[in-house]
Amino acid sequence: MTTQRKVKVGVIGCGNISPAYFKGMRVFGNILDVVACADIDMSRAHAKAAEFGVQACTDEELLAIPDIEIVVNITWPKAHTLVNMMAIEAGKNVHCEKPLAINRADGQKTIAAARAKGVRVGCAPDTFYGGGIQTCRKLIDDGWIGEPVAATAFYSSPGHERWHPDPEFYYEIGGGPMLDMGPYYLTALVNLIGPIKRVTGSTRITFPERVIGSQPKYGKHIKVETPTHIAGVMDFANGAVGTIITSFDVWSANLPRIEIYGTEGSLSVPDPNIFGGTVMVRRGAAQAWSEIPLTHSAEISRGTGVADMAYGLVYGRPQRANGDLAYHVLEVMCAFEESSRSGKHVEIQSTCPRPAALPTGLQAGELDT
Ligand SMILES: NC(=O)c1ccc[n+]([C@@H]2O[C@H](COP(=O)([O-])OP(=O)(O)OC[C@H]3O[C@@H](n4cnc5c(N)ncnc54)[C@H](O)[C@@H]3O)[C@@H](O)[C@H]2O)c1
């Protein structure tokens, strides 16, 4: 499909996940034109610029390129607000990696600044555009499990310091399994069930120190500043009750990723950190789960949310992975720890509509206009 015009993009943050973005955005080459990249570590900017055929810049040089319309912020979480604000100040639309910010105040500041400047904020994850979650959304919307009454969501692992080359940020304020992995699970749940109005939670730090097991920092000790096991309960605005665990303190588990229980049956949702996966339904008194073929493509990748923002800019429509959704998810994530500290339920102040379901029948690299 040929679009009316292409939107120029600059990437800030050329670390571990950046190649997935450069490659994923190429799938949407009909609308995205990535022209520049920046990093505070210029050797990283130069390496990615050479690999992906774009211009290497400092942050300031990138933001001064007049025809860049979208800045993709893939810095580490504690720099998200700084870079988002710089981009907004420069009059750019900004799509940020998750989480939107590491606290509610920074998230609010970002949304307010973008609104005042008349630019858009988008945020990861965009895995919910994939065939796995979109198929689940269609099943729910088409009534296969009736009214959702409850949900479970579980992420557990022993932590990322065994594989990530620079894993320190996962244990700083703004890291931890909730701010790191919670966005996938909570964005999927809000997309499937709707916004959340109240939460309660209990959290702990199990290991006050971690030891890096990956190269090049093998053997380095990391001080843990943030809870690494978070258990929460969520009341959705529509009355459904959700249970979530995110943990870096679990060696092994046999838990599902996400399940949704409805008045007519149950839905097994695939890993919300991938674009595909296996969708299973078991309706009423059925004796077994049935696998449902995916109704939407899983042949997309990170960067789909950036493409949706570009479609939004070109065709004058909202994008799905938007700032209001990301802020709502951020507020919910922060509330689990607030609840654990205060011993009380926390009412969620923000809300957002469920993002529009994707139509079926889209080709790879194509979104709706
Ligand atoms: N690594 C993954 O598998 C993965 C997957 C999905 C999402 N993410 C998210 O992507 C983001 C980046 O993760 P990563 O693993 O690539 O981290 P990383 O540490 O490998 O890379 C982050 C990069 O940001 C740069 N940076 C920091 N502050 C900057 C600034 N002010 N201006 C320019 N550059 C700056 C750093 O120099 C570094 O190169 C995080 O929000 C993370 O949660 C990571």
Short mmCIF file of C-alpha atoms in Angstrom, two decimals, residues 41-327:
data_model
loop_
_atom_site.label_atom_id
_atom_site.label_comp_id
_atom_site.label_asym_id
_atom_site.label_seq_id
_atom_site.Cartn_x
_atom_site.Cartn_y
_atom_site.Cartn_z
CA ASP A 41 27.65 7.21 23.85
CA MET A 42 28.58 8.42 20.34
CA SER A 43 30.33 5.13 19.52
CA ARG A 44 26.92 3.44 19.81
CA ALA A 45 25.27 6.10 17.63
CA HIS A 46 27.98 5.66 14.97
CA ALA A 47 27.71 1.85 15.07
CA LYS A 48 23.93 1.85 14.57
CA ALA A 49 24.13 4.62 11.96
CA ALA A 50 26.57 2.53 9.92
CA GLU A 51 24.56 -0.67 10.35
CA PHE A 52 21.21 0.83 9.40
CA GLY A 53 22.26 3.53 6.93
CA VAL A 54 21.22 6.63 8.87
CA GLN A 55 23.01 9.77 10.09
CA ALA A 56 24.76 9.68 13.52
CA CYS A 57 24.06 12.73 15.70
CA THR A 58 24.04 14.08 19.21
CA ASP A 59 20.57 14.43 20.77
CA GLU A 60 20.65 18.18 20.09
CA GLU A 61 21.67 17.76 16.44
CA LEU A 62 18.92 15.19 15.88
CA LEU A 63 16.27 17.43 17.45
CA ALA A 64 17.40 20.31 15.22
CA ILE A 65 16.71 18.38 12.00
CA PRO A 66 13.56 20.23 10.90
CA ASP A 67 11.82 17.51 8.90
CA ILE A 68 12.04 14.83 11.61
CA GLU A 69 8.45 14.53 12.83
CA ILE A 70 8.75 11.58 15.24
CA VAL A 71 11.46 10.96 17.82
CA VAL A 72 11.68 7.35 19.00
CA ASN A 73 13.03 7.39 22.56
CA ILE A 74 14.72 4.08 23.38
CA THR A 75 16.96 5.30 26.16
CA TRP A 76 16.97 3.59 29.57
CA PRO A 77 13.92 4.31 31.77
CA LYS A 78 15.48 7.02 33.99
CA ALA A 79 16.22 9.12 30.84
CA HIS A 80 12.76 8.71 29.28
CA THR A 81 11.30 11.94 30.69
CA LEU A 82 14.38 14.05 29.94
CA VAL A 83 14.46 12.92 26.30
CA ASN A 84 10.66 13.06 25.90
CA MET A 85 10.62 16.64 27.21
CA MET A 86 13.52 17.67 24.96
CA ALA A 87 11.71 16.22 21.93
CA ILE A 88 8.40 17.88 22.83
CA GLU A 89 10.17 21.20 23.44
CA ALA A 90 11.67 20.88 19.95
CA GLY A 91 8.13 20.45 18.55
CA LYS A 92 8.53 16.75 17.76
CA ASN A 93 6.02 13.95 18.30
CA VAL A 94 7.64 11.37 20.56
CA HIS A 95 7.21 7.62 20.86
CA CYS A 96 8.89 6.30 24.01
CA GLU A 97 9.93 2.84 25.13
CA LYS A 98 8.16 1.61 28.26
CA PRO A 99 7.62 2.77 30.89
CA LEU A 100 6.37 6.24 29.89
CA ALA A 101 8.16 7.59 32.98
CA ILE A 102 9.46 6.22 36.27
CA ASN A 103 6.86 8.03 38.39
CA ARG A 104 3.43 9.57 37.97
CA ALA A 105 4.60 13.20 38.23
CA ASP A 106 6.99 12.79 35.29
CA GLY A 107 4.30 11.01 33.28
CA GLN A 108 1.82 13.84 33.92
CA LYS A 109 4.45 16.45 33.04
CA THR A 110 5.12 14.72 29.71
CA ILE A 111 1.45 14.44 28.74
CA ALA A 112 0.75 18.07 29.74
CA ALA A 113 3.78 19.41 27.83
CA ALA A 114 2.79 17.52 24.67
CA ARG A 115 -0.77 18.77 24.92
CA ALA A 116 0.44 22.37 25.32
CA LYS A 117 2.80 22.03 22.35
CA GLY A 118 0.22 20.26 20.14
CA VAL A 119 2.36 17.16 19.56
CA ARG A 120 1.65 13.49 20.15
CA VAL A 121 3.00 11.12 22.80
CA GLY A 122 3.13 7.41 22.06
CA CYS A 123 4.58 4.64 24.15
CA ALA A 124 5.54 0.99 24.06
CA PRO A 125 4.48 -1.71 24.27
CA ASP A 126 3.09 -2.23 20.79
CA THR A 127 2.97 -6.01 21.09
CA PHE A 128 -0.80 -5.69 21.51
CA TYR A 129 -1.04 -4.88 17.77
CA GLY A 130 0.12 -8.46 17.08
CA GLY A 131 -2.03 -11.41 16.06
CA GLY A 132 -1.96 -12.99 19.53
CA ILE A 133 -3.59 -10.17 21.48
CA GLN A 134 -5.73 -8.90 18.57
CA THR A 135 -7.25 -12.37 18.14
CA CYS A 136 -8.09 -12.41 21.86
CA ARG A 137 -9.62 -8.95 21.54
CA LYS A 138 -11.81 -10.13 18.65
CA LEU A 139 -12.92 -13.23 20.59
CA ILE A 140 -13.94 -11.08 23.56
CA ASP A 141 -15.65 -8.43 21.40
CA ASP A 142 -17.50 -11.17 19.47
CA GLY A 143 -18.79 -12.64 22.77
CA TRP A 144 -16.96 -15.99 22.79
CA ILE A 145 -16.41 -15.96 26.57
CA GLY A 146 -19.37 -13.72 27.51
CA GLU A 147 -18.69 -10.86 29.96
CA PRO A 148 -15.15 -10.93 31.41
CA VAL A 149 -15.45 -11.42 35.18
CA ALA A 150 -11.84 -12.06 36.18
CA ALA A 151 -8.28 -12.22 34.84
CA THR A 152 -4.87 -13.47 35.90
CA ALA A 153 -1.51 -12.18 34.66
CA PHE A 154 1.82 -13.67 35.66
CA TYR A 155 5.38 -12.74 34.74
CA SER A 156 8.21 -14.40 36.63
CA SER A 157 11.91 -14.88 36.00
CA PRO A 158 15.15 -14.89 37.98
CA GLY A 159 16.00 -11.43 36.55
CA HIS A 160 17.74 -10.01 33.46
CA GLU A 161 21.33 -9.84 34.78
CA ARG A 162 22.15 -13.20 33.22
CA TRP A 163 21.78 -11.97 29.62
CA HIS A 164 21.55 -8.15 29.36
CA PRO A 165 24.99 -6.54 28.84
CA ASP A 166 24.05 -3.45 30.97
CA PRO A 167 21.45 -4.79 33.43
CA GLU A 168 21.92 -2.21 36.22
CA PHE A 169 18.81 -0.20 35.26
CA TYR A 170 16.52 -3.14 36.00
CA TYR A 171 17.34 -2.79 39.72
CA GLU A 172 17.33 1.03 39.98
CA ILE A 173 14.28 3.12 40.93
CA GLY A 174 12.21 2.97 37.75
CA GLY A 175 13.25 -0.62 37.04
CA GLY A 176 11.95 -3.75 38.75
CA PRO A 177 9.67 -6.34 37.18
CA MET A 178 6.51 -4.19 37.40
CA LEU A 179 7.82 -1.13 35.52
CA ASP A 180 9.82 -3.39 33.18
CA MET A 181 7.34 -6.17 32.33
CA GLY A 182 4.08 -4.81 33.79
CA PRO A 183 3.47 -2.57 30.73
CA TYR A 184 3.07 -5.64 28.47
CA TYR A 185 0.62 -7.36 30.82
CA LEU A 186 -1.36 -4.29 31.88
CA THR A 187 -1.59 -2.80 28.38
CA ALA A 188 -2.89 -6.15 27.12
CA LEU A 189 -5.43 -6.31 29.96
CA VAL A 190 -6.66 -2.72 29.42
CA ASN A 191 -6.92 -3.45 25.68
CA LEU A 192 -8.92 -6.62 26.37
CA ILE A 193 -11.03 -5.66 29.41
CA GLY A 194 -10.86 -1.87 29.78
CA PRO A 195 -9.46 0.62 32.31
CA ILE A 196 -8.69 -0.12 35.98
CA LYS A 197 -10.26 1.86 38.83
CA ARG A 198 -8.64 0.53 42.03
CA VAL A 199 -5.68 -1.64 43.05
CA THR A 200 -4.07 -3.20 46.09
CA GLY A 201 -0.65 -4.79 46.28
CA SER A 202 2.16 -6.32 48.32
CA THR A 203 5.80 -6.01 47.31
CA ARG A 204 9.22 -7.11 48.53
CA ILE A 205 12.93 -7.04 47.74
CA THR A 206 14.17 -10.61 48.13
CA PHE A 207 17.86 -10.21 47.23
CA PRO A 208 19.31 -6.79 48.21
CA GLU A 209 22.23 -7.39 45.86
CA ARG A 210 22.52 -9.02 42.42
CA VAL A 211 25.60 -10.26 40.59
CA ILE A 212 25.90 -9.73 36.83
CA GLY A 213 26.25 -13.03 34.96
CA SER A 214 26.59 -11.60 31.43
CA GLN A 215 29.54 -10.09 29.60
CA PRO A 216 31.18 -7.56 29.66
CA LYS A 217 30.34 -6.81 33.33
CA TYR A 218 30.47 -10.41 34.62
CA GLY A 219 30.83 -10.54 38.43
CA LYS A 220 29.88 -6.88 39.08
CA HIS A 221 27.52 -6.43 42.09
CA ILE A 222 24.33 -4.38 41.70
CA LYS A 223 22.50 -2.84 44.67
CA VAL A 224 18.74 -3.48 44.40
CA GLU A 225 16.76 -0.25 44.93
CA THR A 226 13.28 -1.35 43.84
CA PRO A 227 10.87 -4.18 44.73
CA THR A 228 11.57 -7.34 42.75
CA HIS A 229 8.38 -9.24 43.64
CA ILE A 230 5.03 -7.47 43.25
CA ALA A 231 1.65 -9.13 43.79
CA GLY A 232 -1.44 -7.09 43.03
CA VAL A 233 -5.21 -7.17 42.71
CA MET A 234 -7.03 -4.88 40.26
CA ASP A 235 -10.68 -3.82 40.07
CA PHE A 236 -11.54 -2.99 36.47
CA ALA A 237 -14.06 -0.22 35.77
CA ASN A 238 -16.44 -2.83 34.28
CA GLY A 239 -16.39 -4.88 37.51
CA ALA A 240 -13.91 -7.60 36.47
CA VAL A 241 -11.31 -8.52 39.11
CA GLY A 242 -7.70 -9.13 38.05
CA THR A 243 -4.72 -10.72 39.82
CA ILE A 244 -1.16 -9.95 38.75
CA ILE A 245 2.32 -11.10 39.81
CA THR A 246 5.51 -9.67 38.34
CA SER A 247 8.73 -11.06 39.77
CA PHE A 248 12.48 -11.22 39.25
CA ASP A 249 12.69 -13.55 42.29
CA VAL A 250 11.35 -16.81 40.81
CA TRP A 251 13.60 -19.50 39.34
CA SER A 252 10.79 -21.51 37.68
CA ALA A 253 7.00 -21.46 37.52
CA ASN A 254 4.21 -23.26 35.67
CA LEU A 255 1.85 -20.27 35.65
CA PRO A 256 -0.02 -19.09 32.53
CA ARG A 257 0.85 -15.66 31.10
CA ILE A 258 -2.65 -14.19 30.96
CA GLU A 259 -6.05 -15.88 31.31
CA ILE A 260 -9.43 -14.17 31.10
CA TYR A 261 -12.46 -15.81 32.68
CA GLY A 262 -15.87 -14.86 31.26
CA THR A 263 -19.50 -15.70 32.04
CA GLU A 264 -19.53 -18.14 29.07
CA GLY A 265 -16.00 -19.52 29.03
CA SER A 266 -12.27 -18.95 29.47
CA LEU A 267 -9.58 -17.48 27.23
CA SER A 268 -5.87 -18.31 27.36
CA VAL A 269 -3.94 -15.26 26.09
CA PRO A 270 -0.41 -15.71 24.72
CA ASP A 271 2.73 -14.02 26.07
CA PRO A 272 2.00 -10.26 25.75
CA ASN A 273 5.72 -9.61 25.15
CA ILE A 274 5.49 -11.20 21.67
CA PHE A 275 3.37 -10.42 18.62
CA GLY A 276 2.04 -13.94 18.00
CA GLY A 277 1.59 -17.00 20.21
CA THR A 278 -1.11 -19.58 20.78
CA VAL A 279 -4.67 -18.52 21.62
CA MET A 280 -6.89 -21.10 23.38
CA VAL A 281 -10.56 -21.00 24.32
CA ARG A 282 -12.62 -23.35 26.49
CA ARG A 283 -16.32 -22.54 26.41
CA GLY A 284 -18.98 -23.59 28.96
CA ALA A 285 -18.73 -27.27 29.81
CA ALA A 286 -16.36 -28.12 26.92
CA GLN A 287 -14.04 -30.98 27.89
CA ALA A 288 -10.89 -29.42 26.50
CA TRP A 289 -9.27 -26.17 25.34
CA SER A 290 -9.44 -25.42 21.58
CA GLU A 291 -6.72 -23.56 19.72
CA ILE A 292 -8.08 -20.61 17.71
CA PRO A 293 -6.21 -19.64 14.51
CA LEU A 294 -4.88 -16.09 14.64
CA THR A 295 -7.21 -13.58 12.98
CA HIS A 296 -4.47 -10.93 12.59
CA SER A 297 -0.86 -10.96 11.41
CA ALA A 298 1.97 -11.75 13.80
CA GLU A 299 4.51 -10.72 11.12
CA ILE A 300 5.08 -7.30 12.69
CA SER A 301 7.58 -6.21 15.28
CA ARG A 302 8.69 -3.39 17.56
CA GLY A 303 8.07 -0.08 15.80
CA THR A 304 4.44 -0.87 14.89
CA GLY A 305 3.31 1.75 17.43
CA VAL A 306 5.59 4.29 15.71
CA ALA A 307 3.99 3.41 12.36
CA ASP A 308 0.52 3.81 13.91
CA MET A 309 1.54 7.28 15.13
CA ALA A 310 2.70 8.10 11.58
CA TYR A 311 -0.61 6.85 10.13
CA GLY A 312 -2.34 9.02 12.74
CA LEU A 313 -0.35 12.08 11.65
CA VAL A 314 -0.86 11.49 7.93
CA TYR A 315 -4.54 10.50 8.06
CA GLY A 316 -5.64 12.60 11.06
CA ARG A 317 -6.69 9.81 13.40
CA PRO A 318 -5.63 8.79 16.93
CA GLN A 319 -2.94 6.16 17.43
CA ARG A 320 -3.53 3.14 19.64
CA ALA A 321 -0.30 3.03 21.70
CA ASN A 322 -0.93 6.55 22.96
CA GLY A 323 0.13 8.60 25.98
CA ASP A 324 -3.20 8.38 27.80
CA LEU A 325 -3.08 4.57 27.72
CA ALA A 326 0.59 4.57 28.79
CA TYR A 327 -0.06 7.04 31.62
#
